[in-house]
Amino acid sequence: HGTTANIKEIFTGRCADYQTRHRLPRPINCNQLWGAFSSIFVNKSPCNVTISEYDNFINQIAVPIPKDQATFWSGTYSFANLYIKVAGHLQTLESLFPGYLVDGLSWCGQEAPPGINYQSCHHPQGCDSRNTFNFWSKMLSWFARSASGTVHIVLNASRVPAFSSNSFFARVEFPSLVKEKVDKIKIIVVHDLNSKVNQ
């Protein structure tokens, strides 16, 4: 699949919506923020995307993460994001401004007009996959480095193993936790309904 249809409208709409429900450290101009984000990939071949530009974008949208609220997940996306709503005092990356902006979206550019590839984000050299991995790696690393106090981890016991060494959590987030800032790790292990509990 290609870039998500109407991605600009979705991005700017989420930006405005989030700010009506949450107070950010400073007001953000959503059109300018879209400009900063889209400039990373629009009118560029995926292989010409500069990874360091993701750092600049993440710095623009970084928000404070209150102590004891950071919640990580692995293989439990839907459950973890429902769980934090019920708990009422926890945050996943997807519930915070940076993650909320781009959750579930796909994007890639091209040199030919209109500068965005809406047909396919599968570059023959694998550049799109690397760009996606690098973007989320940087975003997740920021989230983990910002966590403090008690951190919560939701794992899927129906998967073998529940803690997969190939997951984003194992490869990026867990190593990025700052031991001087984290007092306690609370692991929540869940399993799919009507399925075998493996761990």
PDB file of C-alpha atoms in Angstrom:
ATOM      1  CA  HIS A   1       0.000   0.000   0.000  1.00  0.00           C
ATOM      2  CA  GLY A   2       1.018   3.606  -0.448  1.00  0.00           C
ATOM      3  CA  THR A   3       0.739   6.785   1.575  1.00  0.00           C
ATOM      4  CA  THR A   4      -2.498   7.046   3.559  1.00  0.00           C
ATOM      5  CA  ALA A   5      -5.130   8.947   1.570  1.00  0.00           C
ATOM      6  CA  ASN A   6      -5.753  12.499   2.842  1.00  0.00           C
ATOM      7  CA  ILE A   7      -2.751  12.220   5.136  1.00  0.00           C
ATOM      8  CA  LYS A   8      -2.324  16.003   5.445  1.00  0.00           C
ATOM      9  CA  GLU A   9      -5.923  16.478   6.533  1.00  0.00           C
ATOM     10  CA  ILE A  10      -5.693  13.586   8.995  1.00  0.00           C
ATOM     11  CA  PHE A  11      -2.397  14.856  10.429  1.00  0.00           C
ATOM     12  CA  THR A  12      -3.513  18.471  10.855  1.00  0.00           C
ATOM     13  CA  GLY A  13      -6.932  17.369  12.116  1.00  0.00           C
ATOM     14  CA  ARG A  14      -5.376  15.204  14.797  1.00  0.00           C
ATOM     15  CA  CYS A  15      -3.012  18.021  15.709  1.00  0.00           C
ATOM     16  CA  ALA A  16      -5.914  20.433  16.239  1.00  0.00           C
ATOM     17  CA  ASP A  17      -8.080  17.825  17.976  1.00  0.00           C
ATOM     18  CA  TYR A  18      -5.358  16.909  20.468  1.00  0.00           C
ATOM     19  CA  GLN A  19      -4.842  20.544  21.406  1.00  0.00           C
ATOM     20  CA  THR A  20      -8.559  21.021  22.125  1.00  0.00           C
ATOM     21  CA  ARG A  21      -8.423  18.165  24.653  1.00  0.00           C
ATOM     22  CA  HIS A  22      -4.929  18.512  26.115  1.00  0.00           C
ATOM     23  CA  ARG A  23      -2.711  21.410  27.061  1.00  0.00           C
ATOM     24  CA  LEU A  24       0.655  21.268  25.333  1.00  0.00           C
ATOM     25  CA  PRO A  25       3.730  23.057  26.728  1.00  0.00           C
ATOM     26  CA  ARG A  26       3.236  25.596  23.930  1.00  0.00           C
ATOM     27  CA  PRO A  27       0.602  26.063  21.199  1.00  0.00           C
ATOM     28  CA  ILE A  28       1.542  24.398  17.921  1.00  0.00           C
ATOM     29  CA  ASN A  29       0.592  25.632  14.462  1.00  0.00           C
ATOM     30  CA  CYS A  30      -0.692  22.472  12.804  1.00  0.00           C
ATOM     31  CA  ASN A  31      -0.059  23.582   9.230  1.00  0.00           C
ATOM     32  CA  GLN A  32       3.517  24.521  10.069  1.00  0.00           C
ATOM     33  CA  LEU A  33       3.985  21.195  11.823  1.00  0.00           C
ATOM     34  CA  TRP A  34       2.702  19.357   8.757  1.00  0.00           C
ATOM     35  CA  GLY A  35       5.181  21.358   6.697  1.00  0.00           C
ATOM     36  CA  ALA A  36       8.023  20.246   8.955  1.00  0.00           C
ATOM     37  CA  PHE A  37       6.922  16.605   8.821  1.00  0.00           C
ATOM     38  CA  SER A  38       6.150  16.416   5.111  1.00  0.00           C
ATOM     39  CA  SER A  39       9.391  18.153   4.139  1.00  0.00           C
ATOM     40  CA  ILE A  40      11.226  15.042   5.373  1.00  0.00           C
ATOM     41  CA  PHE A  41       9.870  12.869   2.566  1.00  0.00           C
ATOM     42  CA  VAL A  42       7.841  14.868   0.006  1.00  0.00           C
ATOM     43  CA  ASN A  43       9.475  15.252  -3.427  1.00  0.00           C
ATOM     44  CA  LYS A  44      12.221  12.830  -2.413  1.00  0.00           C
ATOM     45  CA  SER A  45      13.031   9.290  -3.376  1.00  0.00           C
ATOM     46  CA  PRO A  46      12.758   7.164  -0.223  1.00  0.00           C
ATOM     47  CA  CYS A  47      16.478   6.451  -0.500  1.00  0.00           C
ATOM     48  CA  ASN A  48      17.227  10.189  -0.225  1.00  0.00           C
ATOM     49  CA  VAL A  49      15.440  10.719   3.083  1.00  0.00           C
ATOM     50  CA  THR A  50      17.825  12.110   5.699  1.00  0.00           C
ATOM     51  CA  ILE A  51      17.275  10.166   8.907  1.00  0.00           C
ATOM     52  CA  SER A  52      18.546  13.023  11.100  1.00  0.00           C
ATOM     53  CA  GLU A  53      15.564  15.087   9.975  1.00  0.00           C
ATOM     54  CA  TYR A  54      13.366  12.795  12.033  1.00  0.00           C
ATOM     55  CA  ASP A  55      15.267  13.984  15.128  1.00  0.00           C
ATOM     56  CA  ASN A  56      14.398  17.612  14.375  1.00  0.00           C
ATOM     57  CA  PHE A  57      10.726  16.744  13.934  1.00  0.00           C
ATOM     58  CA  ILE A  58      10.558  14.697  17.141  1.00  0.00           C
ATOM     59  CA  ASN A  59      12.202  17.543  19.055  1.00  0.00           C
ATOM     60  CA  GLN A  60       9.425  19.854  17.846  1.00  0.00           C
ATOM     61  CA  ILE A  61       6.632  17.594  19.075  1.00  0.00           C
ATOM     62  CA  ALA A  62       8.172  16.152  22.256  1.00  0.00           C
ATOM     63  CA  VAL A  63       5.987  16.535  25.338  1.00  0.00           C
ATOM     64  CA  PRO A  64       6.654  15.825  29.020  1.00  0.00           C
ATOM     65  CA  ILE A  65       5.677  12.343  30.205  1.00  0.00           C
ATOM     66  CA  PRO A  66       4.467  12.406  33.824  1.00  0.00           C
ATOM     67  CA  LYS A  67       6.224  10.144  36.287  1.00  0.00           C
ATOM     68  CA  ASP A  68       4.765   6.632  36.685  1.00  0.00           C
ATOM     69  CA  GLN A  69       2.609   6.887  33.547  1.00  0.00           C
ATOM     70  CA  ALA A  70       4.681   5.483  30.670  1.00  0.00           C
ATOM     71  CA  THR A  71       3.149   2.256  29.355  1.00  0.00           C
ATOM     72  CA  PHE A  72       4.854   0.037  26.785  1.00  0.00           C
ATOM     73  CA  TRP A  73       3.349  -2.855  24.878  1.00  0.00           C
ATOM     74  CA  SER A  74       4.482  -5.742  22.729  1.00  0.00           C
ATOM     75  CA  GLY A  75       1.940  -7.711  20.730  1.00  0.00           C
ATOM     76  CA  THR A  76      -0.873  -6.056  22.694  1.00  0.00           C
ATOM     77  CA  TYR A  77      -1.540  -2.788  20.820  1.00  0.00           C
ATOM     78  CA  SER A  78      -5.344  -2.814  21.115  1.00  0.00           C
ATOM     79  CA  PHE A  79      -5.465  -4.111  24.680  1.00  0.00           C
ATOM     80  CA  ALA A  80      -2.782  -1.737  25.965  1.00  0.00           C
ATOM     81  CA  ASN A  81      -4.518   1.311  24.518  1.00  0.00           C
ATOM     82  CA  LEU A  82      -7.871   0.209  25.978  1.00  0.00           C
ATOM     83  CA  TYR A  83      -6.205  -0.585  29.301  1.00  0.00           C
ATOM     84  CA  ILE A  84      -4.788   2.902  29.734  1.00  0.00           C
ATOM     85  CA  LYS A  85      -8.214   4.427  29.083  1.00  0.00           C
ATOM     86  CA  VAL A  86      -9.740   2.293  31.823  1.00  0.00           C
ATOM     87  CA  ALA A  87      -6.836   2.945  34.191  1.00  0.00           C
ATOM     88  CA  GLY A  88      -7.142   6.663  33.536  1.00  0.00           C
ATOM     89  CA  HIS A  89      -3.646   7.626  34.619  1.00  0.00           C
ATOM     90  CA  LEU A  90      -1.345   5.875  32.135  1.00  0.00           C
ATOM     91  CA  GLN A  91       0.041   6.847  28.725  1.00  0.00           C
ATOM     92  CA  THR A  92       1.182   4.850  25.704  1.00  0.00           C
ATOM     93  CA  LEU A  93       3.085   6.525  22.896  1.00  0.00           C
ATOM     94  CA  GLU A  94      -0.111   6.436  20.824  1.00  0.00           C
ATOM     95  CA  SER A  95      -2.018   8.412  23.455  1.00  0.00           C
ATOM     96  CA  LEU A  96       0.583  11.190  23.568  1.00  0.00           C
ATOM     97  CA  PHE A  97       0.791  13.982  21.012  1.00  0.00           C
ATOM     98  CA  PRO A  98       3.751  12.608  18.993  1.00  0.00           C
ATOM     99  CA  GLY A  99       2.281   9.137  18.573  1.00  0.00           C
ATOM    100  CA  TYR A 100      -1.307  10.319  18.161  1.00  0.00           C
ATOM    101  CA  LEU A 101      -0.332  12.393  15.128  1.00  0.00           C
ATOM    102  CA  VAL A 102       0.904   9.481  13.027  1.00  0.00           C
ATOM    103  CA  ASP A 103      -0.578   6.347  14.612  1.00  0.00           C
ATOM    104  CA  GLY A 104      -1.673   3.954  11.870  1.00  0.00           C
ATOM    105  CA  LEU A 105      -0.522   6.198   9.017  1.00  0.00           C
ATOM    106  CA  SER A 106       1.799   5.309   6.135  1.00  0.00           C
ATOM    107  CA  TRP A 107       3.848   7.754   4.107  1.00  0.00           C
ATOM    108  CA  CYS A 108       6.495   7.856   1.399  1.00  0.00           C
ATOM    109  CA  GLY A 109       7.597  10.346  -1.199  1.00  0.00           C
ATOM    110  CA  GLN A 110       8.614  10.383  -4.824  1.00  0.00           C
ATOM    111  CA  GLU A 111      10.445  12.834  -7.042  1.00  0.00           C
ATOM    112  CA  ALA A 112       7.635  12.984  -9.608  1.00  0.00           C
ATOM    113  CA  PRO A 113       4.521  15.123  -8.950  1.00  0.00           C
ATOM    114  CA  PRO A 114       2.650  15.253  -6.610  1.00  0.00           C
ATOM    115  CA  GLY A 115       5.729  14.395  -4.521  1.00  0.00           C
ATOM    116  CA  ILE A 116       3.845  11.820  -2.427  1.00  0.00           C
ATOM    117  CA  ASN A 117       3.454   8.205  -3.503  1.00  0.00           C
ATOM    118  CA  TYR A 118      -0.127   7.113  -2.831  1.00  0.00           C
ATOM    119  CA  GLN A 119       0.232   3.863  -4.774  1.00  0.00           C
ATOM    120  CA  SER A 120       3.038   1.891  -3.165  1.00  0.00           C
ATOM    121  CA  CYS A 121       5.510   2.349  -0.331  1.00  0.00           C
ATOM    122  CA  HIS A 122       7.488  -0.754  -1.228  1.00  0.00           C
ATOM    123  CA  HIS A 123      10.735   0.516  -2.658  1.00  0.00           C
ATOM    124  CA  PRO A 124      12.776  -2.152  -4.483  1.00  0.00           C
ATOM    125  CA  GLN A 125      15.845  -1.315  -2.377  1.00  0.00           C
ATOM    126  CA  GLY A 126      13.877  -1.504   0.855  1.00  0.00           C
ATOM    127  CA  CYS A 127      14.352   2.192   1.624  1.00  0.00           C
ATOM    128  CA  ASP A 128      10.735   2.680   2.720  1.00  0.00           C
ATOM    129  CA  SER A 129      10.995  -0.135   5.237  1.00  0.00           C
ATOM    130  CA  ARG A 130      14.222   1.328   6.607  1.00  0.00           C
ATOM    131  CA  ASN A 131      12.675   4.794   6.830  1.00  0.00           C
ATOM    132  CA  THR A 132       9.642   3.463   8.699  1.00  0.00           C
ATOM    133  CA  PHE A 133      11.844   1.449  11.054  1.00  0.00           C
ATOM    134  CA  ASN A 134      14.153   4.411  11.673  1.00  0.00           C
ATOM    135  CA  PHE A 135      11.257   6.798  12.296  1.00  0.00           C
ATOM    136  CA  TRP A 136       9.538   4.556  14.831  1.00  0.00           C
ATOM    137  CA  SER A 137      12.852   3.582  16.399  1.00  0.00           C
ATOM    138  CA  LYS A 138      13.604   7.237  17.069  1.00  0.00           C
ATOM    139  CA  MET A 139      10.079   7.924  18.317  1.00  0.00           C
ATOM    140  CA  LEU A 140      10.044   4.890  20.618  1.00  0.00           C
ATOM    141  CA  SER A 141      13.537   5.634  21.883  1.00  0.00           C
ATOM    142  CA  TRP A 142      12.424   9.159  22.820  1.00  0.00           C
ATOM    143  CA  PHE A 143       9.402   7.734  24.650  1.00  0.00           C
ATOM    144  CA  ALA A 144      11.537   5.253  26.592  1.00  0.00           C
ATOM    145  CA  ARG A 145      14.206   7.814  27.504  1.00  0.00           C
ATOM    146  CA  SER A 146      11.476  10.105  28.819  1.00  0.00           C
ATOM    147  CA  ALA A 147       9.917   7.459  31.094  1.00  0.00           C
ATOM    148  CA  SER A 148      10.471   7.761  34.834  1.00  0.00           C
ATOM    149  CA  GLY A 149       9.326   6.237  38.103  1.00  0.00           C
ATOM    150  CA  THR A 150       7.264   3.087  37.576  1.00  0.00           C
ATOM    151  CA  VAL A 151       7.002   1.946  33.952  1.00  0.00           C
ATOM    152  CA  HIS A 152       4.304  -0.452  32.806  1.00  0.00           C
ATOM    153  CA  ILE A 153       4.794  -3.164  30.197  1.00  0.00           C
ATOM    154  CA  VAL A 154       1.918  -5.128  28.643  1.00  0.00           C
ATOM    155  CA  LEU A 155       2.969  -8.442  27.061  1.00  0.00           C
ATOM    156  CA  ASN A 156       1.001 -11.061  25.121  1.00  0.00           C
ATOM    157  CA  ALA A 157       1.119 -14.502  26.780  1.00  0.00           C
ATOM    158  CA  SER A 158      -0.530 -16.092  23.735  1.00  0.00           C
ATOM    159  CA  ARG A 159       2.612 -15.366  21.765  1.00  0.00           C
ATOM    160  CA  VAL A 160       5.741 -17.472  22.136  1.00  0.00           C
ATOM    161  CA  PRO A 161       7.744 -15.939  23.615  1.00  0.00           C
ATOM    162  CA  ALA A 162       5.733 -13.141  25.238  1.00  0.00           C
ATOM    163  CA  PHE A 163       8.940 -11.097  25.356  1.00  0.00           C
ATOM    164  CA  SER A 164      10.112 -11.345  21.763  1.00  0.00           C
ATOM    165  CA  SER A 165      13.734 -10.414  21.174  1.00  0.00           C
ATOM    166  CA  ASN A 166      12.763  -9.224  17.671  1.00  0.00           C
ATOM    167  CA  SER A 167      10.089  -6.782  18.837  1.00  0.00           C
ATOM    168  CA  PHE A 168      10.427  -3.014  18.825  1.00  0.00           C
ATOM    169  CA  PHE A 169      10.143  -3.127  22.595  1.00  0.00           C
ATOM    170  CA  ALA A 170      13.083  -5.513  22.994  1.00  0.00           C
ATOM    171  CA  ARG A 171      15.251  -3.910  20.324  1.00  0.00           C
ATOM    172  CA  VAL A 172      14.555  -0.225  20.933  1.00  0.00           C
ATOM    173  CA  GLU A 173      12.479   0.706  23.962  1.00  0.00           C
ATOM    174  CA  PHE A 174      13.817  -1.554  26.710  1.00  0.00           C
ATOM    175  CA  PRO A 175      17.490  -0.705  25.982  1.00  0.00           C
ATOM    176  CA  SER A 176      16.565   3.009  25.928  1.00  0.00           C
ATOM    177  CA  LEU A 177      15.093   3.088  29.430  1.00  0.00           C
ATOM    178  CA  VAL A 178      17.295   5.187  31.706  1.00  0.00           C
ATOM    179  CA  LYS A 179      18.040   3.136  34.809  1.00  0.00           C
ATOM    180  CA  GLU A 180      18.699   6.245  36.898  1.00  0.00           C
ATOM    181  CA  LYS A 181      15.153   7.470  36.164  1.00  0.00           C
ATOM    182  CA  VAL A 182      13.221   4.189  36.430  1.00  0.00           C
ATOM    183  CA  ASP A 183      12.404   2.939  39.952  1.00  0.00           C
ATOM    184  CA  LYS A 184      10.229  -0.035  39.120  1.00  0.00           C
ATOM    185  CA  ILE A 185       9.006  -2.094  36.164  1.00  0.00           C
ATOM    186  CA  LYS A 186       5.476  -3.480  36.338  1.00  0.00           C
ATOM    187  CA  ILE A 187       4.809  -6.251  33.826  1.00  0.00           C
ATOM    188  CA  ILE A 188       1.232  -7.069  32.865  1.00  0.00           C
ATOM    189  CA  VAL A 189       0.850 -10.365  31.004  1.00  0.00           C
ATOM    190  CA  VAL A 190      -2.406 -10.954  29.112  1.00  0.00           C
ATOM    191  CA  HIS A 191      -3.594 -13.534  26.610  1.00  0.00           C
ATOM    192  CA  ASP A 192      -6.058 -13.635  23.735  1.00  0.00           C
ATOM    193  CA  LEU A 193      -9.572 -14.803  24.601  1.00  0.00           C
ATOM    194  CA  ASN A 194     -10.269 -18.457  23.780  1.00  0.00           C
ATOM    195  CA  SER A 195      -6.593 -19.146  23.121  1.00  0.00           C
ATOM    196  CA  LYS A 196      -3.941 -21.128  24.940  1.00  0.00           C
ATOM    197  CA  VAL A 197      -1.928 -19.379  27.617  1.00  0.00           C
ATOM    198  CA  ASN A 198       1.659 -20.222  26.749  1.00  0.00           C
ATOM    199  CA  GLN A 199       3.470 -18.319  29.471  1.00  0.00           C
TER     200      GLN A 199
END
